[in-house]
Amino acid sequence: AKDYMEALSPHLKPAVQSSGAANRQTEILYQLPLYDVDIESIHQMYSLLLFDQQEVFRQTYIPFKALQTYKAMVGDVDFEINSKINTAIDKIQSELDKLNQWKNQACGIGEIKKYNQHACTKCTFCLKAFEEQEVVVSAKLLPISRQLWHPNCFRCYVCRHLLIETIYFAKDGKIYCSRHFSEIFYARCSICDELILDQEYSRDDDRKWHKNHFVCATKDCLEQLKEYYYIHPNGQLHCEVCFNDLYSTQCARCNKIITLIDRGEKITAQKTQFRNKKMTDNVDESEDNSTVLRLQWHGECFYCDNCQKIPKISRFACTFDASRTYTFCNRACKKQYHSISKS
């Protein structure tokens, strides 16, 4: 074990009160989430219930223990709810039992030893050849040609994190941490980080949610999201109405709200907003730049008031009055427009 610790990179050595020790605690929580194996640590017991018929299940996290308490309170007077709770608990416990059985079959602890004439002559991760008496980690649940690793290379196939306490789970010739081995069999919710054990969930290209978490994040809304939804950069989900209320802006020309009616218009709006941020780098120096930096347009509203062409980024100018913003290709267009207006 001493040789193993000495072989680790300095920032990974769990010395007392070191960054390595703090990293070890973080990795334990990340790689070995308790709610992946213990029903009493799960907060999503109600996701299997008809939560749309029971307000308390729809809007509140109900951990296992709290659900048991609620069951004791209503069980004698509401047999229907009592039956639903029992069904939910039994189903989740059944799924956890299956997962734990798969884990028990695939779980191993890497053996720390010194290299000495082995059929595996190079590290499975970095492919560098071992030297005689070099410290290695052996994963005996893998094929013999893939069993040996350098201490710093003994990492999860998915997240590439160093496997904590050399605990690994083997499948198809690869090693995983507990978290990512579980995700081979069950999706993980992007909101609460727990496994979706009921196998019913909503998904995007690379994200998945419990059905009861696929709702608008606005506190006074909580509407169940359907075909169209919007994801803020902070990861929160919103319905169209709330997203527009929270993040939409006013068009500098028509003064109407720049809304997100569908995904196509959402992309157009994002491109227009990005382009306009670039445009503001070259605004008329005589104008209030702090105001111009907040301007945005509908795609069809961004054109020169003088020649009707779309302004180029390098020659962009604006003027203002009480009702709207005037946009010009350059200062020459701006000057010509105002001279005609005055005449």
Short mmCIF file of N, CA and C in Angstrom, two decimals, residues 54-222:
data_model
loop_
_atom_site.label_atom_id
_atom_site.label_comp_id
_atom_site.label_asym_id
_atom_site.label_seq_id
_atom_site.Cartn_x
_atom_site.Cartn_y
_atom_site.Cartn_z
N GLN A 54 -52.33 13.65 -6.81
CA GLN A 54 -52.05 13.94 -5.40
C GLN A 54 -51.07 15.11 -5.32
N GLU A 55 -51.57 16.26 -4.95
CA GLU A 55 -50.76 17.48 -4.96
C GLU A 55 -49.49 17.34 -4.14
N VAL A 56 -49.57 16.66 -3.01
CA VAL A 56 -48.40 16.53 -2.14
C VAL A 56 -47.29 15.76 -2.83
N PHE A 57 -47.62 14.81 -3.70
CA PHE A 57 -46.60 14.04 -4.39
C PHE A 57 -46.02 14.82 -5.56
N ARG A 58 -46.76 15.75 -6.13
CA ARG A 58 -46.31 16.45 -7.33
C ARG A 58 -45.30 17.54 -7.02
N GLN A 59 -45.44 18.23 -5.90
CA GLN A 59 -44.64 19.43 -5.67
C GLN A 59 -43.61 19.30 -4.56
N THR A 60 -43.49 18.14 -3.93
CA THR A 60 -42.61 18.01 -2.78
C THR A 60 -41.68 16.82 -2.93
N TYR A 61 -40.40 17.01 -2.59
CA TYR A 61 -39.50 15.87 -2.49
C TYR A 61 -39.94 15.03 -1.29
N ILE A 62 -40.06 13.74 -1.50
CA ILE A 62 -40.47 12.88 -0.39
C ILE A 62 -39.44 11.76 -0.24
N PRO A 63 -38.46 11.92 0.64
CA PRO A 63 -37.50 10.85 0.87
C PRO A 63 -38.20 9.61 1.42
N PHE A 64 -37.50 8.49 1.40
CA PHE A 64 -38.09 7.23 1.82
C PHE A 64 -38.68 7.32 3.23
N LYS A 65 -37.90 7.86 4.17
CA LYS A 65 -38.38 7.91 5.56
C LYS A 65 -39.60 8.80 5.70
N ALA A 66 -39.59 9.94 4.97
CA ALA A 66 -40.75 10.83 5.03
C ALA A 66 -41.98 10.17 4.41
N LEU A 67 -41.75 9.38 3.37
CA LEU A 67 -42.85 8.68 2.73
C LEU A 67 -43.43 7.64 3.68
N GLN A 68 -42.58 6.98 4.43
CA GLN A 68 -43.06 6.01 5.42
C GLN A 68 -43.89 6.70 6.49
N THR A 69 -43.45 7.90 6.89
CA THR A 69 -44.20 8.68 7.88
C THR A 69 -45.55 9.08 7.33
N TYR A 70 -45.56 9.53 6.08
CA TYR A 70 -46.82 9.92 5.44
C TYR A 70 -47.75 8.73 5.32
N LYS A 71 -47.18 7.58 4.98
CA LYS A 71 -47.98 6.36 4.88
C LYS A 71 -48.63 6.03 6.21
N ALA A 72 -47.87 6.17 7.31
CA ALA A 72 -48.42 5.88 8.63
C ALA A 72 -49.55 6.84 8.99
N MET A 73 -49.44 8.09 8.50
CA MET A 73 -50.46 9.10 8.81
C MET A 73 -51.77 8.84 8.07
N VAL A 74 -51.66 8.42 6.78
CA VAL A 74 -52.87 8.32 5.96
C VAL A 74 -53.30 6.88 5.70
N GLY A 75 -52.43 5.94 6.06
CA GLY A 75 -52.70 4.56 5.71
C GLY A 75 -54.01 4.02 6.26
N ASP A 76 -54.36 4.41 7.47
CA ASP A 76 -55.57 3.88 8.09
C ASP A 76 -56.83 4.51 7.53
N VAL A 77 -56.69 5.69 6.91
CA VAL A 77 -57.89 6.38 6.44
C VAL A 77 -57.97 6.44 4.91
N ASP A 78 -56.88 6.19 4.24
CA ASP A 78 -56.88 6.23 2.79
C ASP A 78 -56.15 5.00 2.26
N PHE A 79 -56.88 3.94 2.06
CA PHE A 79 -56.27 2.67 1.65
C PHE A 79 -55.72 2.74 0.22
N GLU A 80 -56.28 3.63 -0.62
CA GLU A 80 -55.79 3.76 -1.99
C GLU A 80 -54.37 4.32 -2.01
N ILE A 81 -54.15 5.39 -1.23
CA ILE A 81 -52.80 5.95 -1.15
C ILE A 81 -51.84 4.95 -0.52
N ASN A 82 -52.30 4.27 0.51
CA ASN A 82 -51.47 3.26 1.17
C ASN A 82 -51.02 2.19 0.19
N SER A 83 -51.93 1.76 -0.67
CA SER A 83 -51.62 0.74 -1.66
C SER A 83 -50.62 1.26 -2.69
N LYS A 84 -50.77 2.51 -3.12
CA LYS A 84 -49.85 3.10 -4.09
C LYS A 84 -48.44 3.21 -3.51
N ILE A 85 -48.37 3.62 -2.27
CA ILE A 85 -47.06 3.75 -1.62
C ILE A 85 -46.37 2.39 -1.53
N ASN A 86 -47.10 1.39 -1.13
CA ASN A 86 -46.53 0.04 -1.04
C ASN A 86 -46.05 -0.45 -2.40
N THR A 87 -46.85 -0.18 -3.43
CA THR A 87 -46.47 -0.59 -4.79
C THR A 87 -45.19 0.11 -5.22
N ALA A 88 -45.10 1.42 -4.94
CA ALA A 88 -43.90 2.19 -5.32
C ALA A 88 -42.67 1.66 -4.60
N ILE A 89 -42.79 1.43 -3.31
CA ILE A 89 -41.65 0.94 -2.53
C ILE A 89 -41.22 -0.43 -3.01
N ASP A 90 -42.17 -1.32 -3.24
CA ASP A 90 -41.84 -2.68 -3.69
C ASP A 90 -41.15 -2.67 -5.05
N LYS A 91 -41.63 -1.81 -5.95
CA LYS A 91 -41.04 -1.77 -7.28
C LYS A 91 -39.62 -1.22 -7.25
N ILE A 92 -39.41 -0.16 -6.49
CA ILE A 92 -38.06 0.41 -6.41
C ILE A 92 -37.11 -0.55 -5.71
N GLN A 93 -37.58 -1.20 -4.64
CA GLN A 93 -36.73 -2.17 -3.94
C GLN A 93 -36.36 -3.32 -4.87
N SER A 94 -37.29 -3.74 -5.71
CA SER A 94 -37.02 -4.81 -6.66
C SER A 94 -35.94 -4.41 -7.66
N GLU A 95 -36.02 -3.15 -8.16
CA GLU A 95 -35.01 -2.68 -9.11
C GLU A 95 -33.65 -2.54 -8.44
N LEU A 96 -33.63 -2.06 -7.20
CA LEU A 96 -32.36 -1.93 -6.47
C LEU A 96 -31.74 -3.31 -6.21
N ASP A 97 -32.57 -4.28 -5.90
CA ASP A 97 -32.07 -5.64 -5.66
C ASP A 97 -31.41 -6.19 -6.92
N LYS A 98 -32.04 -5.94 -8.09
CA LYS A 98 -31.44 -6.39 -9.34
C LYS A 98 -30.11 -5.71 -9.59
N LEU A 99 -30.08 -4.40 -9.38
CA LEU A 99 -28.84 -3.65 -9.61
C LEU A 99 -27.74 -4.11 -8.67
N ASN A 100 -28.07 -4.31 -7.40
CA ASN A 100 -27.07 -4.76 -6.44
C ASN A 100 -26.56 -6.16 -6.76
N GLN A 101 -27.42 -6.99 -7.31
CA GLN A 101 -26.99 -8.32 -7.72
C GLN A 101 -25.97 -8.24 -8.86
N TRP A 102 -26.27 -7.37 -9.84
CA TRP A 102 -25.32 -7.18 -10.95
C TRP A 102 -24.00 -6.61 -10.44
N LYS A 103 -24.08 -5.69 -9.47
CA LYS A 103 -22.86 -5.09 -8.92
C LYS A 103 -22.03 -6.12 -8.17
N ASN A 104 -22.69 -6.97 -7.40
CA ASN A 104 -21.95 -7.98 -6.64
C ASN A 104 -21.19 -8.92 -7.57
N GLN A 105 -21.78 -9.22 -8.72
CA GLN A 105 -21.13 -10.11 -9.68
C GLN A 105 -19.96 -9.43 -10.39
N ALA A 106 -20.03 -8.10 -10.52
CA ALA A 106 -19.02 -7.38 -11.31
C ALA A 106 -18.00 -6.63 -10.46
N CYS A 107 -18.19 -6.61 -9.15
CA CYS A 107 -17.34 -5.78 -8.28
C CYS A 107 -16.04 -6.49 -7.93
N GLY A 108 -14.98 -5.73 -7.94
CA GLY A 108 -13.69 -6.24 -7.52
C GLY A 108 -12.86 -5.14 -6.88
N ILE A 109 -11.81 -5.52 -6.18
CA ILE A 109 -10.88 -4.57 -5.59
C ILE A 109 -9.50 -4.81 -6.19
N GLY A 110 -8.95 -3.77 -6.78
CA GLY A 110 -7.65 -3.92 -7.43
C GLY A 110 -6.57 -4.37 -6.46
N GLU A 111 -5.81 -5.37 -6.86
CA GLU A 111 -4.72 -5.88 -6.03
C GLU A 111 -3.43 -5.12 -6.36
N ILE A 112 -2.81 -4.58 -5.33
CA ILE A 112 -1.57 -3.82 -5.51
C ILE A 112 -0.39 -4.77 -5.35
N LYS A 113 0.45 -4.83 -6.36
CA LYS A 113 1.61 -5.71 -6.31
C LYS A 113 2.70 -5.17 -7.21
N LYS A 114 3.82 -5.86 -7.25
CA LYS A 114 4.92 -5.46 -8.11
C LYS A 114 4.96 -6.37 -9.33
N TYR A 115 5.23 -5.76 -10.46
CA TYR A 115 5.21 -6.49 -11.72
C TYR A 115 6.33 -7.53 -11.78
N ASN A 116 5.93 -8.74 -12.22
CA ASN A 116 6.92 -9.81 -12.34
C ASN A 116 6.43 -10.85 -13.34
N GLN A 117 6.86 -10.76 -14.56
CA GLN A 117 6.56 -11.73 -15.62
C GLN A 117 5.07 -12.10 -15.65
N HIS A 118 4.33 -11.35 -16.42
CA HIS A 118 2.89 -11.54 -16.52
C HIS A 118 2.49 -11.51 -18.00
N ALA A 119 1.38 -12.18 -18.30
CA ALA A 119 0.93 -12.20 -19.70
C ALA A 119 0.55 -10.81 -20.18
N CYS A 120 0.15 -9.94 -19.26
CA CYS A 120 -0.14 -8.53 -19.58
C CYS A 120 1.15 -7.74 -19.39
N THR A 121 1.77 -7.35 -20.47
CA THR A 121 3.10 -6.72 -20.38
C THR A 121 3.07 -5.21 -20.42
N LYS A 122 1.90 -4.62 -20.69
CA LYS A 122 1.80 -3.16 -20.74
C LYS A 122 0.50 -2.69 -20.10
N CYS A 123 0.50 -1.45 -19.65
CA CYS A 123 -0.66 -0.88 -18.96
C CYS A 123 -1.86 -0.83 -19.90
N THR A 124 -3.01 -1.28 -19.40
CA THR A 124 -4.22 -1.31 -20.22
C THR A 124 -4.68 0.09 -20.60
N PHE A 125 -4.34 1.09 -19.79
CA PHE A 125 -4.80 2.47 -20.04
C PHE A 125 -3.83 3.23 -20.93
N CYS A 126 -2.58 3.34 -20.54
CA CYS A 126 -1.62 4.18 -21.29
C CYS A 126 -0.79 3.39 -22.29
N LEU A 127 -0.86 2.05 -22.21
CA LEU A 127 -0.18 1.15 -23.15
C LEU A 127 1.34 1.19 -23.04
N LYS A 128 1.86 1.76 -21.96
CA LYS A 128 3.31 1.75 -21.76
C LYS A 128 3.73 0.44 -21.09
N ALA A 129 4.87 -0.09 -21.53
CA ALA A 129 5.36 -1.37 -20.99
C ALA A 129 5.76 -1.22 -19.53
N PHE A 130 5.55 -2.28 -18.75
CA PHE A 130 5.93 -2.28 -17.33
C PHE A 130 7.40 -2.63 -17.18
N GLU A 131 8.00 -2.06 -16.16
CA GLU A 131 9.37 -2.42 -15.80
C GLU A 131 9.34 -3.46 -14.69
N GLU A 132 10.37 -4.25 -14.59
CA GLU A 132 10.44 -5.28 -13.56
C GLU A 132 10.35 -4.66 -12.17
N GLN A 133 9.50 -5.22 -11.32
CA GLN A 133 9.29 -4.78 -9.94
C GLN A 133 8.57 -3.42 -9.84
N GLU A 134 7.99 -2.96 -10.93
CA GLU A 134 7.21 -1.72 -10.89
C GLU A 134 5.87 -1.98 -10.20
N VAL A 135 5.40 -1.00 -9.42
CA VAL A 135 4.11 -1.14 -8.73
C VAL A 135 2.97 -1.09 -9.75
N VAL A 136 2.07 -2.07 -9.69
CA VAL A 136 0.94 -2.14 -10.61
C VAL A 136 -0.33 -2.45 -9.81
N VAL A 137 -1.47 -2.24 -10.45
CA VAL A 137 -2.76 -2.63 -9.89
C VAL A 137 -3.34 -3.71 -10.78
N SER A 138 -3.74 -4.81 -10.17
CA SER A 138 -4.26 -5.94 -10.92
C SER A 138 -5.77 -6.06 -10.75
N ALA A 139 -6.49 -6.13 -11.87
CA ALA A 139 -7.95 -6.31 -11.86
C ALA A 139 -8.25 -7.70 -12.41
N LYS A 140 -8.43 -8.65 -11.52
CA LYS A 140 -8.50 -10.05 -11.92
C LYS A 140 -9.82 -10.43 -12.58
N LEU A 141 -10.82 -9.55 -12.52
CA LEU A 141 -12.09 -9.84 -13.18
C LEU A 141 -12.04 -9.55 -14.68
N LEU A 142 -10.95 -8.96 -15.14
CA LEU A 142 -10.78 -8.67 -16.56
C LEU A 142 -10.03 -9.80 -17.25
N PRO A 143 -10.11 -9.87 -18.59
CA PRO A 143 -9.29 -10.85 -19.32
C PRO A 143 -7.82 -10.68 -18.97
N ILE A 144 -7.07 -11.74 -18.99
CA ILE A 144 -5.68 -11.71 -18.51
C ILE A 144 -4.82 -10.68 -19.24
N SER A 145 -5.14 -10.41 -20.50
CA SER A 145 -4.34 -9.46 -21.28
C SER A 145 -4.64 -8.01 -20.93
N ARG A 146 -5.66 -7.78 -20.07
CA ARG A 146 -6.05 -6.41 -19.70
C ARG A 146 -6.08 -6.23 -18.18
N GLN A 147 -5.35 -7.05 -17.45
CA GLN A 147 -5.49 -7.07 -15.99
C GLN A 147 -4.62 -6.05 -15.27
N LEU A 148 -3.55 -5.57 -15.86
CA LEU A 148 -2.59 -4.74 -15.12
C LEU A 148 -2.64 -3.28 -15.54
N TRP A 149 -2.48 -2.42 -14.53
CA TRP A 149 -2.58 -0.97 -14.74
C TRP A 149 -1.53 -0.26 -13.88
N HIS A 150 -1.05 0.88 -14.34
CA HIS A 150 -0.28 1.76 -13.47
C HIS A 150 -1.22 2.32 -12.40
N PRO A 151 -0.74 2.63 -11.20
CA PRO A 151 -1.61 3.19 -10.15
C PRO A 151 -2.34 4.46 -10.61
N ASN A 152 -1.66 5.34 -11.36
CA ASN A 152 -2.30 6.58 -11.82
C ASN A 152 -3.23 6.35 -13.01
N CYS A 153 -3.22 5.14 -13.57
CA CYS A 153 -4.03 4.85 -14.76
C CYS A 153 -5.26 4.02 -14.44
N PHE A 154 -5.42 3.62 -13.18
CA PHE A 154 -6.54 2.76 -12.80
C PHE A 154 -7.79 3.62 -12.65
N ARG A 155 -8.44 3.90 -13.80
CA ARG A 155 -9.51 4.91 -13.86
C ARG A 155 -10.78 4.35 -14.50
N CYS A 156 -11.90 4.97 -14.16
CA CYS A 156 -13.19 4.60 -14.73
C CYS A 156 -13.19 4.84 -16.24
N TYR A 157 -13.76 3.93 -16.98
CA TYR A 157 -13.80 4.03 -18.44
C TYR A 157 -14.60 5.24 -18.91
N VAL A 158 -15.60 5.67 -18.13
CA VAL A 158 -16.48 6.77 -18.54
C VAL A 158 -15.95 8.12 -18.08
N CYS A 159 -15.78 8.30 -16.79
CA CYS A 159 -15.42 9.63 -16.25
C CYS A 159 -13.92 9.85 -16.15
N ARG A 160 -13.13 8.77 -16.28
CA ARG A 160 -11.66 8.86 -16.22
C ARG A 160 -11.17 9.32 -14.85
N HIS A 161 -12.00 9.21 -13.82
CA HIS A 161 -11.55 9.52 -12.46
C HIS A 161 -10.79 8.31 -11.91
N LEU A 162 -9.76 8.58 -11.12
CA LEU A 162 -9.02 7.51 -10.45
C LEU A 162 -9.99 6.76 -9.53
N LEU A 163 -10.03 5.45 -9.65
CA LEU A 163 -11.00 4.66 -8.89
C LEU A 163 -10.65 4.68 -7.41
N ILE A 164 -11.60 5.15 -6.61
CA ILE A 164 -11.37 5.34 -5.19
C ILE A 164 -11.20 3.98 -4.51
N GLU A 165 -10.19 3.85 -3.65
CA GLU A 165 -9.90 2.61 -2.91
C GLU A 165 -9.72 1.41 -3.86
N THR A 166 -9.40 1.68 -5.12
CA THR A 166 -9.24 0.68 -6.18
C THR A 166 -10.48 -0.21 -6.35
N ILE A 167 -11.66 0.30 -5.98
CA ILE A 167 -12.91 -0.44 -6.17
C ILE A 167 -13.35 -0.26 -7.62
N TYR A 168 -13.57 -1.37 -8.31
CA TYR A 168 -13.96 -1.28 -9.72
C TYR A 168 -15.12 -2.24 -10.01
N PHE A 169 -15.78 -2.00 -11.14
CA PHE A 169 -16.84 -2.88 -11.61
C PHE A 169 -16.51 -3.22 -13.07
N ALA A 170 -16.43 -4.51 -13.36
CA ALA A 170 -15.97 -4.95 -14.68
C ALA A 170 -17.14 -5.36 -15.57
N LYS A 171 -17.06 -4.91 -16.83
CA LYS A 171 -18.06 -5.33 -17.83
C LYS A 171 -17.45 -5.18 -19.21
N ASP A 172 -17.53 -6.23 -20.00
CA ASP A 172 -17.06 -6.24 -21.39
C ASP A 172 -15.60 -5.78 -21.51
N GLY A 173 -14.77 -6.20 -20.56
CA GLY A 173 -13.35 -5.88 -20.64
C GLY A 173 -12.99 -4.48 -20.20
N LYS A 174 -13.94 -3.75 -19.63
CA LYS A 174 -13.69 -2.37 -19.17
C LYS A 174 -13.98 -2.28 -17.68
N ILE A 175 -13.41 -1.25 -17.02
CA ILE A 175 -13.66 -1.03 -15.60
C ILE A 175 -14.41 0.29 -15.41
N TYR A 176 -15.30 0.29 -14.43
CA TYR A 176 -16.15 1.45 -14.16
C TYR A 176 -16.17 1.74 -12.67
N CYS A 177 -16.46 3.00 -12.34
CA CYS A 177 -16.80 3.32 -10.95
C CYS A 177 -18.25 2.87 -10.74
N SER A 178 -18.70 2.86 -9.49
CA SER A 178 -20.06 2.40 -9.19
C SER A 178 -21.11 3.25 -9.89
N ARG A 179 -20.90 4.56 -9.92
CA ARG A 179 -21.85 5.48 -10.55
C ARG A 179 -22.09 5.11 -12.02
N HIS A 180 -21.03 4.95 -12.76
CA HIS A 180 -21.19 4.75 -14.20
C HIS A 180 -21.49 3.30 -14.56
N PHE A 181 -21.18 2.37 -13.67
CA PHE A 181 -21.65 1.00 -13.88
C PHE A 181 -23.17 0.96 -13.74
N SER A 182 -23.72 1.68 -12.77
CA SER A 182 -25.18 1.74 -12.59
C SER A 182 -25.85 2.32 -13.82
N GLU A 183 -25.20 3.30 -14.46
CA GLU A 183 -25.80 3.97 -15.61
C GLU A 183 -25.80 3.11 -16.88
N ILE A 184 -25.13 1.97 -16.84
CA ILE A 184 -25.24 1.02 -17.94
C ILE A 184 -26.66 0.45 -17.99
N PHE A 185 -27.28 0.33 -16.81
CA PHE A 185 -28.59 -0.33 -16.70
C PHE A 185 -29.74 0.65 -16.51
N TYR A 186 -29.47 1.81 -15.91
CA TYR A 186 -30.52 2.77 -15.62
C TYR A 186 -30.07 4.18 -16.00
N ALA A 187 -31.01 4.98 -16.49
CA ALA A 187 -30.71 6.38 -16.77
C ALA A 187 -30.59 7.15 -15.45
N ARG A 188 -29.91 8.30 -15.48
CA ARG A 188 -29.76 9.14 -14.28
C ARG A 188 -30.39 10.50 -14.54
N CYS A 189 -31.16 10.97 -13.59
CA CYS A 189 -31.88 12.23 -13.73
C CYS A 189 -30.91 13.42 -13.68
N SER A 190 -31.03 14.33 -14.62
CA SER A 190 -30.15 15.50 -14.68
C SER A 190 -30.46 16.53 -13.60
N ILE A 191 -31.62 16.41 -12.96
CA ILE A 191 -31.99 17.37 -11.92
C ILE A 191 -31.55 16.90 -10.54
N CYS A 192 -31.93 15.68 -10.16
CA CYS A 192 -31.67 15.22 -8.79
C CYS A 192 -30.48 14.27 -8.69
N ASP A 193 -29.95 13.80 -9.80
CA ASP A 193 -28.78 12.92 -9.87
C ASP A 193 -29.10 11.48 -9.45
N GLU A 194 -30.35 11.17 -9.18
CA GLU A 194 -30.69 9.81 -8.79
C GLU A 194 -31.05 8.96 -10.01
N LEU A 195 -30.92 7.65 -9.86
CA LEU A 195 -31.26 6.74 -10.94
C LEU A 195 -32.76 6.74 -11.18
N ILE A 196 -33.15 6.59 -12.43
CA ILE A 196 -34.57 6.55 -12.78
C ILE A 196 -34.96 5.07 -12.82
N LEU A 197 -35.39 4.57 -11.67
CA LEU A 197 -35.59 3.14 -11.51
C LEU A 197 -36.90 2.64 -12.10
N ASP A 198 -37.82 3.56 -12.40
CA ASP A 198 -39.10 3.11 -12.97
C ASP A 198 -39.03 3.00 -14.49
N GLN A 199 -37.88 3.37 -15.09
CA GLN A 199 -37.67 3.25 -16.54
C GLN A 199 -38.59 4.14 -17.36
N GLU A 200 -39.30 5.06 -16.73
CA GLU A 200 -40.14 6.01 -17.45
C GLU A 200 -39.55 7.40 -17.25
N TYR A 201 -39.10 8.01 -18.33
CA TYR A 201 -38.45 9.31 -18.17
C TYR A 201 -38.53 10.10 -19.45
N SER A 202 -38.24 11.38 -19.33
CA SER A 202 -38.15 12.26 -20.49
C SER A 202 -36.68 12.43 -20.82
N ARG A 203 -36.38 12.66 -22.10
CA ARG A 203 -34.97 12.77 -22.47
C ARG A 203 -34.77 13.77 -23.60
N ASP A 204 -33.57 14.33 -23.63
CA ASP A 204 -33.11 15.16 -24.73
C ASP A 204 -31.95 14.39 -25.36
N ASP A 205 -31.13 15.05 -26.16
CA ASP A 205 -30.03 14.37 -26.81
C ASP A 205 -29.08 13.72 -25.82
N ASP A 206 -28.72 14.43 -24.75
CA ASP A 206 -27.76 13.89 -23.79
C ASP A 206 -28.20 14.05 -22.35
N ARG A 207 -29.46 14.38 -22.10
CA ARG A 207 -29.96 14.54 -20.74
C ARG A 207 -31.23 13.74 -20.55
N LYS A 208 -31.45 13.33 -19.30
CA LYS A 208 -32.65 12.56 -18.97
C LYS A 208 -33.20 13.11 -17.65
N TRP A 209 -34.51 12.98 -17.49
CA TRP A 209 -35.17 13.48 -16.29
C TRP A 209 -36.23 12.51 -15.81
N HIS A 210 -36.42 12.42 -14.47
CA HIS A 210 -37.63 11.81 -13.95
C HIS A 210 -38.82 12.55 -14.57
N LYS A 211 -39.89 11.85 -14.82
CA LYS A 211 -41.06 12.50 -15.42
C LYS A 211 -41.55 13.65 -14.55
N ASN A 212 -41.50 13.49 -13.23
CA ASN A 212 -41.96 14.56 -12.35
C ASN A 212 -40.95 15.69 -12.20
N HIS A 213 -39.74 15.50 -12.73
CA HIS A 213 -38.75 16.59 -12.75
C HIS A 213 -38.73 17.31 -14.09
N PHE A 214 -39.43 16.76 -15.07
CA PHE A 214 -39.49 17.39 -16.38
C PHE A 214 -40.60 18.44 -16.36
N VAL A 215 -40.39 19.45 -15.52
CA VAL A 215 -41.37 20.51 -15.32
C VAL A 215 -40.67 21.86 -15.36
N CYS A 216 -41.44 22.89 -15.58
CA CYS A 216 -40.90 24.25 -15.58
C CYS A 216 -40.34 24.57 -14.19
N ALA A 217 -39.14 25.14 -14.16
CA ALA A 217 -38.48 25.42 -12.88
C ALA A 217 -39.01 26.67 -12.19
N THR A 218 -39.84 27.46 -12.87
CA THR A 218 -40.39 28.66 -12.25
C THR A 218 -41.30 28.25 -11.10
N LYS A 219 -41.06 28.83 -9.93
CA LYS A 219 -41.72 28.38 -8.70
C LYS A 219 -43.24 28.41 -8.79
N ASP A 220 -43.80 29.44 -9.40
CA ASP A 220 -45.25 29.57 -9.46
C ASP A 220 -45.87 28.88 -10.67
N CYS A 221 -45.06 28.15 -11.44
CA CYS A 221 -45.57 27.49 -12.64
C CYS A 221 -45.59 25.97 -12.46
N LEU A 222 -44.41 25.35 -12.47
CA LEU A 222 -44.26 23.90 -12.32
C LEU A 222 -45.09 23.12 -13.35
#
